[in-house]
Amino acid sequence: MELLVDILILLKNVAVAFLLSWINFFIPRRCKCVKGEIVLVTGAASGMGCDMILEFAKLGAITVAWDVNSHGLEDTKQLVEAVGGKCYTFVCDVSDRKQVKQVADQVRRQVGDVSILVNNAGVVFGKKLLELTDEEIERTMGVNLMAQIWTTKEFLPSMLENNHGHVVNMGSSAGLVGLSQLVDYSTSKFGVVGFTQTLNYELHFSGHDGVATTLVCPSFVKTGMFAGCKMEYPLILPDLEQHPTVMRIMQAILTNQTEIYLPRMVYPMVALKHVIPVAAMKEVIRFFRAHKFMEPFSRRKNMDDLQINTEE
Ligand SMILES: NC(=O)c1ccc[n+]([C@@H]2O[C@H](COP(=O)([O-])OP(=O)(O)OC[C@H]3O[C@@H](n4cnc5c(N)ncnc54)[C@H](O)[C@@H]3O)[C@@H](O)[C@H]2O)c1
């Protein structure tokens, strides 16, 4: 009898959750105000990170930019100041746990408690598993996945204390449906998906509903990170332009959307992967030539600036 009552309650709650999510789909939630919030973006020296920090600054947020690229950080700072914003820059290798701790302390002392953390820094080597050196694999896991855990451990406590905050993690569609020649990258991004989803559950079930999480999973965005690559059927799975993509991500953050996959076509692809046989999924991948996506990849010049430290 107790089980039956519990099942009925479950069905009612699930129906309400569906209803609310449909309502939110057709009538988007109001954007929250980020004026005066301290927003930290990692990997803010270029690409989507730089663009996001600029958008936050335009909305009146106090911005904190982290990157390994000091020249790029200077450019980001100037762009923010040109729109009348405030930007604190810190050189930090986010894959280095000790450095993250030290620089986070500096941020707390010089700027204050971070209330919106955007884990955006990322690297890609675009090689097959056996072509990757051990250091490259560690680098990918360190920057793309472990860094998100270290920064979250640093900045989550004050968010929990105030029951107010937001952790945004940059995943990838390659962390939902893996791609060849991206084994290390896909693995790190699958980790980001798992990390963000479980963090979200943990916050919810511990009653911290004032702290939001957003998982961002774009497919191919023309930022230069995947220079030389392109999708085979752009009509079905289009290449994404950087700025409009950032504006969609900003909307998701400002409306506390839990997950966003871009373009929308990624949603059915992910659903398909879970219901069709693996062999059938490989045919879908073959159709999109996704197994050849990385072949024309030309390594970005500034990848060489990222200094893989093999001395330790
Ligand atoms: N471009 C795409 O097609 C695409 C698709 C899906 C997801 N993503 C993800 O979006 C995020 C942003 O990528 P982007 O396309 O703007 O690329 P990008 O190369 O322009 O930006 C990545 C930034 O991370 C910084 N970075 C690298 N290693 C770092 C480290 N150890 N410590 C601190 N900063 C470091 C780089 O200097 C760079 O400024 C990444 O996490 C990427 O994996 C990109």
mmCIF file of C-alpha atoms and ligand atoms in Angstrom:
data_model
loop_
_atom_site.group_PDB
_atom_site.id
_atom_site.type_symbol
_atom_site.label_atom_id
_atom_site.label_comp_id
_atom_site.label_asym_id
_atom_site.label_seq_id
_atom_site.Cartn_x
_atom_site.Cartn_y
_atom_site.Cartn_z
ATOM 1 C CA MET A 1 0.000 0.000 0.000
ATOM 2 C CA GLU A 2 2.825 2.372 0.995
ATOM 3 C CA LEU A 3 4.599 1.585 -2.289
ATOM 4 C CA LEU A 4 1.435 2.377 -4.264
ATOM 5 C CA VAL A 5 1.061 5.746 -2.526
ATOM 6 C CA ASP A 6 4.742 6.519 -3.189
ATOM 7 C CA ILE A 7 4.342 5.604 -6.868
ATOM 8 C CA LEU A 8 1.274 7.864 -7.174
ATOM 9 C CA ILE A 9 3.190 10.749 -5.550
ATOM 10 C CA LEU A 10 6.102 10.086 -7.917
ATOM 11 C CA LEU A 11 3.797 10.148 -10.953
ATOM 12 C CA LYS A 12 2.227 13.414 -9.806
ATOM 13 C CA ASN A 13 5.651 15.034 -9.212
ATOM 14 C CA VAL A 14 7.002 13.808 -12.540
ATOM 15 C CA ALA A 15 3.902 15.185 -14.331
ATOM 16 C CA VAL A 16 4.382 18.570 -12.613
ATOM 17 C CA ALA A 17 8.093 18.587 -13.581
ATOM 18 C CA PHE A 18 7.189 17.841 -17.232
ATOM 19 C CA LEU A 19 4.524 20.544 -17.222
ATOM 20 C CA LEU A 20 6.910 23.146 -15.780
ATOM 21 C CA SER A 21 9.605 22.287 -18.268
ATOM 22 C CA TRP A 22 7.153 22.575 -21.197
ATOM 23 C CA ILE A 23 5.945 25.920 -19.862
ATOM 24 C CA ASN A 24 9.576 27.080 -19.633
ATOM 25 C CA PHE A 25 10.173 25.873 -23.183
ATOM 26 C CA PHE A 26 7.356 27.996 -24.622
ATOM 27 C CA ILE A 27 7.529 30.895 -22.155
ATOM 28 C CA PRO A 28 11.219 31.402 -21.327
ATOM 29 C CA ARG A 29 12.006 32.311 -17.735
ATOM 30 C CA ARG A 30 12.952 35.902 -16.938
ATOM 31 C CA CYS A 31 16.657 36.612 -17.021
ATOM 32 C CA LYS A 32 18.263 37.101 -13.618
ATOM 33 C CA CYS A 33 20.144 40.284 -12.790
ATOM 34 C CA VAL A 34 23.932 39.870 -12.585
ATOM 35 C CA LYS A 35 24.753 43.503 -11.814
ATOM 36 C CA GLY A 36 27.411 43.592 -9.091
ATOM 37 C CA GLU A 37 27.886 39.791 -9.129
ATOM 38 C CA ILE A 38 31.496 38.603 -9.238
ATOM 39 C CA VAL A 39 31.811 36.420 -12.336
ATOM 40 C CA LEU A 40 34.948 34.362 -12.917
ATOM 41 C CA VAL A 41 35.559 32.861 -16.347
ATOM 42 C CA THR A 42 38.467 30.473 -16.978
ATOM 43 C CA GLY A 43 40.023 30.410 -20.433
ATOM 44 C CA ALA A 44 38.931 34.023 -20.862
ATOM 45 C CA ALA A 45 41.825 35.145 -23.065
ATOM 46 C CA SER A 46 40.138 34.107 -26.306
ATOM 47 C CA GLY A 47 37.152 32.513 -27.999
ATOM 48 C CA MET A 48 33.923 31.959 -26.121
ATOM 49 C CA GLY A 49 35.476 32.743 -22.728
ATOM 50 C CA CYS A 50 36.442 36.252 -23.801
ATOM 51 C CA ASP A 51 33.063 36.790 -25.443
ATOM 52 C CA MET A 52 31.200 35.614 -22.321
ATOM 53 C CA ILE A 53 33.158 37.863 -19.989
ATOM 54 C CA LEU A 54 32.383 40.810 -22.231
ATOM 55 C CA GLU A 55 28.652 40.026 -22.121
ATOM 56 C CA PHE A 56 28.725 39.726 -18.320
ATOM 57 C CA ALA A 57 30.571 43.058 -18.105
ATOM 58 C CA LYS A 58 27.941 44.731 -20.307
ATOM 59 C CA LEU A 59 25.328 43.522 -17.794
ATOM 60 C CA GLY A 60 27.183 45.224 -14.940
ATOM 61 C CA ALA A 61 28.948 42.203 -13.439
ATOM 62 C CA ILE A 62 32.434 42.515 -11.939
ATOM 63 C CA THR A 63 34.496 40.177 -14.077
ATOM 64 C CA VAL A 64 37.506 38.034 -13.243
ATOM 65 C CA ALA A 65 39.409 36.491 -16.146
ATOM 66 C CA TRP A 66 41.755 33.515 -15.771
ATOM 67 C CA ASP A 67 43.985 32.098 -18.480
ATOM 68 C CA VAL A 68 47.529 30.909 -19.175
ATOM 69 C CA ASN A 69 47.761 33.399 -22.014
ATOM 70 C CA SER A 70 48.775 36.723 -20.411
ATOM 71 C CA HIS A 71 48.661 38.717 -23.681
ATOM 72 C CA GLY A 72 45.166 37.466 -24.431
ATOM 73 C CA LEU A 73 44.092 38.409 -20.899
ATOM 74 C CA GLU A 74 45.318 41.950 -21.496
ATOM 75 C CA ASP A 75 43.208 42.123 -24.681
ATOM 76 C CA THR A 76 40.164 40.828 -22.774
ATOM 77 C CA LYS A 77 40.683 43.459 -20.049
ATOM 78 C CA GLN A 78 40.847 46.222 -22.681
ATOM 79 C CA LEU A 79 37.691 44.988 -24.393
ATOM 80 C CA VAL A 80 35.848 44.944 -21.051
ATOM 81 C CA GLU A 81 37.090 48.419 -20.156
ATOM 82 C CA ALA A 82 36.013 49.692 -23.579
ATOM 83 C CA VAL A 83 32.406 48.827 -22.674
ATOM 84 C CA GLY A 84 32.787 50.528 -19.294
ATOM 85 C CA GLY A 85 33.242 47.315 -17.327
ATOM 86 C CA LYS A 86 35.666 46.170 -14.643
ATOM 87 C CA CYS A 87 37.912 43.189 -15.299
ATOM 88 C CA TYR A 88 40.501 41.640 -12.980
ATOM 89 C CA THR A 89 42.924 39.356 -14.782
ATOM 90 C CA PHE A 90 44.976 36.522 -13.322
ATOM 91 C CA VAL A 91 47.411 34.219 -15.072
ATOM 92 C CA CYS A 92 46.536 30.744 -13.847
ATOM 93 C CA ASP A 93 47.102 27.265 -15.198
ATOM 94 C CA VAL A 94 43.807 25.756 -14.108
ATOM 95 C CA SER A 95 45.125 22.212 -14.425
ATOM 96 C CA ASP A 96 47.538 22.918 -11.560
ATOM 97 C CA ARG A 97 45.630 22.314 -8.308
ATOM 98 C CA LYS A 98 48.060 24.289 -6.139
ATOM 99 C CA GLN A 99 48.028 27.264 -8.503
ATOM 100 C CA VAL A 100 44.223 27.242 -8.545
ATOM 101 C CA LYS A 101 44.217 27.409 -4.722
ATOM 102 C CA GLN A 102 46.743 30.274 -4.624
ATOM 103 C CA VAL A 103 45.076 32.353 -7.327
ATOM 104 C CA ALA A 104 41.614 31.713 -5.835
ATOM 105 C CA ASP A 105 42.898 33.122 -2.519
ATOM 106 C CA GLN A 106 44.200 36.159 -4.399
ATOM 107 C CA VAL A 107 40.785 36.653 -6.043
ATOM 108 C CA ARG A 108 38.992 36.419 -2.673
ATOM 109 C CA ARG A 109 41.380 38.990 -1.174
ATOM 110 C CA GLN A 110 41.458 41.432 -4.106
ATOM 111 C CA VAL A 111 37.958 41.103 -5.542
ATOM 112 C CA GLY A 112 35.674 39.145 -3.193
ATOM 113 C CA ASP A 113 33.603 35.955 -3.254
ATOM 114 C CA VAL A 114 32.884 34.645 -6.715
ATOM 115 C CA SER A 115 29.155 34.055 -7.196
ATOM 116 C CA ILE A 116 29.192 32.899 -10.841
ATOM 117 C CA LEU A 117 31.947 30.523 -11.921
ATOM 118 C CA VAL A 118 32.260 29.701 -15.617
ATOM 119 C CA ASN A 119 34.595 26.752 -16.203
ATOM 120 C CA ASN A 120 35.413 27.341 -19.840
ATOM 121 C CA ALA A 121 39.158 26.665 -20.322
ATOM 122 C CA GLY A 122 39.823 23.815 -22.696
ATOM 123 C CA VAL A 123 42.472 22.212 -24.885
ATOM 124 C CA VAL A 124 42.363 19.773 -27.769
ATOM 125 C CA PHE A 125 45.217 17.850 -29.399
ATOM 126 C CA GLY A 126 43.167 16.068 -32.076
ATOM 127 C CA LYS A 127 45.265 12.901 -32.237
ATOM 128 C CA LYS A 128 44.443 9.214 -32.096
ATOM 129 C CA LEU A 129 44.938 7.559 -28.706
ATOM 130 C CA LEU A 130 48.259 5.915 -29.540
ATOM 131 C CA GLU A 131 49.651 9.090 -31.118
ATOM 132 C CA LEU A 132 49.065 11.092 -27.939
ATOM 133 C CA THR A 133 51.899 11.388 -25.461
ATOM 134 C CA ASP A 134 51.116 10.642 -21.817
ATOM 135 C CA GLU A 135 51.674 14.339 -21.029
ATOM 136 C CA GLU A 136 49.131 15.383 -23.670
ATOM 137 C CA ILE A 137 46.540 13.021 -22.221
ATOM 138 C CA GLU A 138 47.200 14.335 -18.710
ATOM 139 C CA ARG A 139 46.976 17.886 -20.029
ATOM 140 C CA THR A 140 43.586 17.253 -21.639
ATOM 141 C CA MET A 141 42.181 15.647 -18.494
ATOM 142 C CA GLY A 142 43.794 18.315 -16.293
ATOM 143 C CA VAL A 143 42.506 21.368 -18.180
ATOM 144 C CA ASN A 144 39.170 20.082 -19.456
ATOM 145 C CA LEU A 145 37.988 18.087 -16.449
ATOM 146 C CA MET A 146 40.064 18.199 -13.261
ATOM 147 C CA ALA A 147 40.367 22.006 -13.379
ATOM 148 C CA GLN A 148 36.572 22.294 -13.200
ATOM 149 C CA ILE A 149 36.602 20.227 -10.019
ATOM 150 C CA TRP A 150 39.429 22.245 -8.422
ATOM 151 C CA THR A 151 37.850 25.640 -9.164
ATOM 152 C CA THR A 152 34.412 24.457 -8.026
ATOM 153 C CA LYS A 153 35.924 23.208 -4.742
ATOM 154 C CA GLU A 154 37.428 26.667 -4.263
ATOM 155 C CA PHE A 155 34.392 28.807 -4.988
ATOM 156 C CA LEU A 156 31.415 26.623 -4.063
ATOM 157 C CA PRO A 157 31.736 27.000 -0.247
ATOM 158 C CA SER A 158 30.848 30.725 -0.228
ATOM 159 C CA MET A 159 28.011 30.073 -2.697
ATOM 160 C CA LEU A 160 26.615 27.424 -0.337
ATOM 161 C CA GLU A 161 27.017 29.710 2.663
ATOM 162 C CA ASN A 162 24.915 32.376 0.942
ATOM 163 C CA ASN A 163 22.712 29.835 -0.851
ATOM 164 C CA HIS A 164 23.373 31.980 -3.905
ATOM 165 C CA GLY A 165 25.564 31.197 -6.871
ATOM 166 C CA HIS A 166 26.010 29.491 -10.194
ATOM 167 C CA VAL A 167 28.526 26.997 -11.588
ATOM 168 C CA VAL A 168 28.633 26.852 -15.391
ATOM 169 C CA ASN A 169 30.655 24.039 -16.942
ATOM 170 C CA MET A 170 31.682 23.912 -20.578
ATOM 171 C CA GLY A 171 31.177 20.393 -21.870
ATOM 172 C CA SER A 172 30.799 19.475 -25.516
ATOM 173 C CA SER A 173 28.609 17.382 -27.783
ATOM 174 C CA ALA A 174 31.758 15.211 -27.971
ATOM 175 C CA GLY A 175 31.065 14.494 -24.283
ATOM 176 C CA LEU A 176 27.636 13.117 -25.201
ATOM 177 C CA VAL A 177 28.470 11.210 -28.379
ATOM 178 C CA GLY A 178 32.180 10.400 -28.605
ATOM 179 C CA LEU A 179 34.251 11.156 -31.694
ATOM 180 C CA SER A 180 37.305 9.339 -33.005
ATOM 181 C CA GLN A 181 40.622 11.176 -32.974
ATOM 182 C CA LEU A 182 39.186 12.877 -29.894
ATOM 183 C CA VAL A 183 39.404 9.976 -27.439
ATOM 184 C CA ASP A 184 41.109 12.020 -24.712
ATOM 185 C CA TYR A 185 38.993 15.132 -25.369
ATOM 186 C CA SER A 186 35.710 13.193 -25.489
ATOM 187 C CA THR A 187 36.633 11.304 -22.317
ATOM 188 C CA SER A 188 37.339 14.558 -20.480
ATOM 189 C CA LYS A 189 34.058 16.056 -21.683
ATOM 190 C CA PHE A 190 32.072 12.926 -20.723
ATOM 191 C CA GLY A 191 33.614 13.569 -17.287
ATOM 192 C CA VAL A 192 32.375 17.165 -17.351
ATOM 193 C CA VAL A 193 28.858 15.940 -18.164
ATOM 194 C CA GLY A 194 28.962 13.491 -15.230
ATOM 195 C CA PHE A 195 30.515 16.022 -12.873
ATOM 196 C CA THR A 196 27.952 18.723 -13.634
ATOM 197 C CA GLN A 197 24.931 16.429 -13.534
ATOM 198 C CA THR A 198 25.912 14.867 -10.206
ATOM 199 C CA LEU A 199 26.851 18.228 -8.699
ATOM 200 C CA ASN A 200 23.393 19.451 -9.654
ATOM 201 C CA TYR A 201 21.740 16.473 -7.894
ATOM 202 C CA GLU A 202 23.969 16.908 -4.848
ATOM 203 C CA LEU A 203 23.056 20.600 -4.514
ATOM 204 C CA HIS A 204 19.363 19.869 -4.959
ATOM 205 C CA PHE A 205 19.202 17.000 -2.473
ATOM 206 C CA SER A 206 21.171 18.965 0.119
ATOM 207 C CA GLY A 207 18.645 21.813 -0.097
ATOM 208 C CA HIS A 208 20.894 24.353 -1.816
ATOM 209 C CA ASP A 209 18.430 25.354 -4.489
ATOM 210 C CA GLY A 210 19.880 28.880 -4.565
ATOM 211 C CA VAL A 211 23.007 27.532 -6.253
ATOM 212 C CA ALA A 212 22.407 26.721 -9.920
ATOM 213 C CA THR A 213 24.462 24.662 -12.345
ATOM 214 C CA THR A 214 24.483 24.838 -16.127
ATOM 215 C CA LEU A 215 26.040 22.250 -18.400
ATOM 216 C CA VAL A 216 26.878 23.647 -21.844
ATOM 217 C CA CYS A 217 27.372 21.170 -24.697
ATOM 218 C CA PRO A 218 27.916 22.806 -28.079
ATOM 219 C CA SER A 219 28.890 20.903 -31.188
ATOM 220 C CA PHE A 220 31.357 22.607 -33.530
ATOM 221 C CA VAL A 221 31.798 26.359 -32.914
ATOM 222 C CA LYS A 222 33.978 28.414 -35.256
ATOM 223 C CA THR A 223 36.352 29.827 -32.625
ATOM 224 C CA GLY A 224 39.567 28.465 -34.082
ATOM 225 C CA MET A 225 39.867 25.677 -31.521
ATOM 226 C CA PHE A 226 39.032 23.076 -34.180
ATOM 227 C CA ALA A 227 40.688 24.986 -37.018
ATOM 228 C CA GLY A 228 40.313 23.281 -40.380
ATOM 229 C CA CYS A 229 37.369 21.045 -39.350
ATOM 230 C CA LYS A 230 33.821 21.340 -40.631
ATOM 231 C CA MET A 231 30.572 19.407 -40.411
ATOM 232 C CA GLU A 232 29.574 17.377 -43.460
ATOM 233 C CA TYR A 233 25.859 18.275 -43.607
ATOM 234 C CA PRO A 234 25.579 21.807 -42.210
ATOM 235 C CA LEU A 235 21.877 21.876 -43.072
ATOM 236 C CA ILE A 236 21.258 19.152 -40.472
ATOM 237 C CA LEU A 237 24.091 19.846 -38.049
ATOM 238 C CA PRO A 238 25.281 23.409 -38.726
ATOM 239 C CA ASP A 239 28.680 24.850 -37.801
ATOM 240 C CA LEU A 240 28.023 27.374 -35.043
ATOM 241 C CA GLU A 241 29.175 30.994 -35.179
ATOM 242 C CA GLN A 242 30.916 32.135 -32.008
ATOM 243 C CA HIS A 243 28.903 35.193 -30.979
ATOM 244 C CA PRO A 244 25.348 33.869 -31.499
ATOM 245 C CA THR A 245 26.406 30.704 -29.645
ATOM 246 C CA VAL A 246 27.694 32.765 -26.724
ATOM 247 C CA MET A 247 24.419 34.712 -26.674
ATOM 248 C CA ARG A 248 22.456 31.428 -26.436
ATOM 249 C CA ILE A 249 24.763 30.271 -23.632
ATOM 250 C CA MET A 250 24.288 33.611 -21.841
ATOM 251 C CA GLN A 251 20.521 33.221 -22.090
ATOM 252 C CA ALA A 252 20.783 29.724 -20.604
ATOM 253 C CA ILE A 253 22.940 31.010 -17.727
ATOM 254 C CA LEU A 254 20.722 34.016 -17.026
ATOM 255 C CA THR A 255 17.600 31.835 -16.915
ATOM 256 C CA ASN A 256 19.283 29.147 -14.762
ATOM 257 C CA GLN A 257 18.822 26.514 -17.482
ATOM 258 C CA THR A 258 20.354 23.254 -16.208
ATOM 259 C CA GLU A 259 21.595 21.942 -19.551
ATOM 260 C CA ILE A 260 21.966 23.375 -23.007
ATOM 261 C CA TYR A 261 22.984 21.431 -26.114
ATOM 262 C CA LEU A 262 23.709 23.385 -29.292
ATOM 263 C CA PRO A 263 22.448 23.197 -31.967
ATOM 264 C CA ARG A 264 19.086 21.646 -31.068
ATOM 265 C CA MET A 265 19.847 18.690 -33.358
ATOM 266 C CA VAL A 266 22.216 17.418 -30.633
ATOM 267 C CA TYR A 267 19.189 16.484 -28.442
ATOM 268 C CA PRO A 268 17.742 13.875 -30.851
ATOM 269 C CA MET A 269 21.275 12.604 -31.602
ATOM 270 C CA VAL A 270 21.839 11.913 -27.905
ATOM 271 C CA ALA A 271 18.398 10.328 -27.488
ATOM 272 C CA LEU A 272 19.030 8.187 -30.581
ATOM 273 C CA LYS A 273 22.337 6.970 -29.208
ATOM 274 C CA HIS A 274 20.571 5.560 -26.155
ATOM 275 C CA VAL A 275 17.839 3.699 -28.024
ATOM 276 C CA ILE A 276 19.424 2.293 -31.180
ATOM 277 C CA PRO A 277 22.013 -0.507 -31.366
ATOM 278 C CA VAL A 278 25.674 0.525 -31.279
ATOM 279 C CA ALA A 279 26.166 -0.731 -34.855
ATOM 280 C CA ALA A 280 23.272 1.476 -36.024
ATOM 281 C CA MET A 281 24.765 4.479 -34.214
ATOM 282 C CA LYS A 282 28.040 3.898 -36.048
ATOM 283 C CA GLU A 283 26.079 4.166 -39.316
ATOM 284 C CA VAL A 284 24.618 7.511 -38.170
ATOM 285 C CA ILE A 285 28.179 8.682 -37.347
ATOM 286 C CA ARG A 286 29.333 7.476 -40.787
ATOM 287 C CA PHE A 287 26.454 9.364 -42.465
ATOM 288 C CA PHE A 288 27.589 12.642 -40.852
ATOM 289 C CA ARG A 289 31.279 11.747 -41.615
ATOM 290 C CA ALA A 290 31.764 12.529 -37.927
ATOM 291 C CA HIS A 291 34.467 9.840 -37.791
ATOM 292 C CA LYS A 292 36.462 11.985 -40.241
ATOM 293 C CA PHE A 293 35.668 15.329 -38.588
ATOM 294 C CA MET A 294 39.157 15.718 -37.064
ATOM 295 C CA GLU A 295 41.147 14.671 -40.137
ATOM 296 C CA PRO A 296 41.790 18.197 -41.476
ATOM 297 C CA PHE A 297 42.540 19.491 -37.999
ATOM 298 C CA SER A 298 45.455 21.871 -38.062
ATOM 299 C CA ARG A 299 46.952 22.488 -34.682
ATOM 300 C CA ARG A 300 46.500 26.063 -33.551
ATOM 301 C CA LYS A 301 49.702 27.972 -33.263
ATOM 302 C CA ASN A 302 49.041 29.115 -29.719
ATOM 303 C CA MET A 303 48.726 25.494 -28.525
ATOM 304 C CA ASP A 304 52.501 25.630 -28.395
ATOM 305 C CA ASP A 305 52.257 28.464 -25.866
ATOM 306 C CA LEU A 306 50.384 26.257 -23.432
ATOM 307 C CA GLN A 307 53.690 24.825 -22.149
ATOM 308 C CA ILE A 308 53.255 21.191 -21.329
ATOM 309 C CA ASN A 309 55.391 20.809 -18.243
ATOM 310 C CA THR A 310 57.047 17.417 -18.302
ATOM 311 C CA GLU A 311 59.756 18.242 -15.805
ATOM 312 C CA GLU A 312 57.927 17.251 -12.575
HETATM 313 N N1 LIG B 1 35.084 25.491 -30.371
HETATM 314 C C1 LIG B 1 34.316 24.429 -30.355
HETATM 315 O O1 LIG B 1 33.930 23.859 -31.388
HETATM 316 C C2 LIG B 1 33.865 23.861 -29.027
HETATM 317 C C3 LIG B 1 32.822 22.920 -29.039
HETATM 318 C C4 LIG B 1 32.392 22.396 -27.843
HETATM 319 C C5 LIG B 1 32.983 22.802 -26.657
HETATM 320 N N2 LIG B 1 33.996 23.689 -26.684
HETATM 321 C C6 LIG B 1 34.609 24.061 -25.412
HETATM 322 O O2 LIG B 1 34.426 25.440 -25.177
HETATM 323 C C7 LIG B 1 35.475 25.944 -24.357
HETATM 324 C C8 LIG B 1 36.057 27.199 -24.988
HETATM 325 O O3 LIG B 1 36.643 26.857 -26.214
HETATM 326 P P1 LIG B 1 36.893 27.878 -27.418
HETATM 327 O O4 LIG B 1 36.341 27.225 -28.616
HETATM 328 O O5 LIG B 1 36.470 29.247 -27.053
HETATM 329 O O6 LIG B 1 38.487 27.741 -27.557
HETATM 330 P P2 LIG B 1 39.694 28.732 -27.256
HETATM 331 O O7 LIG B 1 40.923 27.938 -27.551
HETATM 332 O O8 LIG B 1 39.493 30.018 -27.950
HETATM 333 O O9 LIG B 1 39.589 28.986 -25.673
HETATM 334 C C9 LIG B 1 40.165 28.157 -24.720
HETATM 335 C C10 LIG B 1 40.915 29.024 -23.728
HETATM 336 O O10 LIG B 1 41.393 28.179 -22.666
HETATM 337 C C11 LIG B 1 42.681 28.640 -22.331
HETATM 338 N N3 LIG B 1 43.448 27.599 -21.647
HETATM 339 C C12 LIG B 1 43.997 26.489 -22.180
HETATM 340 N N4 LIG B 1 44.665 25.810 -21.244
HETATM 341 C C13 LIG B 1 44.528 26.493 -20.084
HETATM 342 C C14 LIG B 1 45.005 26.294 -18.769
HETATM 343 N N5 LIG B 1 45.758 25.248 -18.446
HETATM 344 N N6 LIG B 1 44.679 27.191 -17.809
HETATM 345 C C15 LIG B 1 43.925 28.285 -18.120
HETATM 346 N N7 LIG B 1 43.461 28.533 -19.357
HETATM 347 C C16 LIG B 1 43.762 27.647 -20.330
HETATM 348 C C17 LIG B 1 43.324 29.032 -23.662
HETATM 349 O O11 LIG B 1 44.454 29.886 -23.510
HETATM 350 C C18 LIG B 1 42.144 29.715 -24.338
HETATM 351 O O12 LIG B 1 42.125 31.103 -24.059
HETATM 352 C C19 LIG B 1 36.482 24.793 -24.212
HETATM 353 O O13 LIG B 1 36.270 24.147 -22.977
HETATM 354 C C20 LIG B 1 36.111 23.869 -25.351
HETATM 355 O O14 LIG B 1 36.468 22.539 -25.088
HETATM 356 C C21 LIG B 1 34.459 24.243 -27.839
#
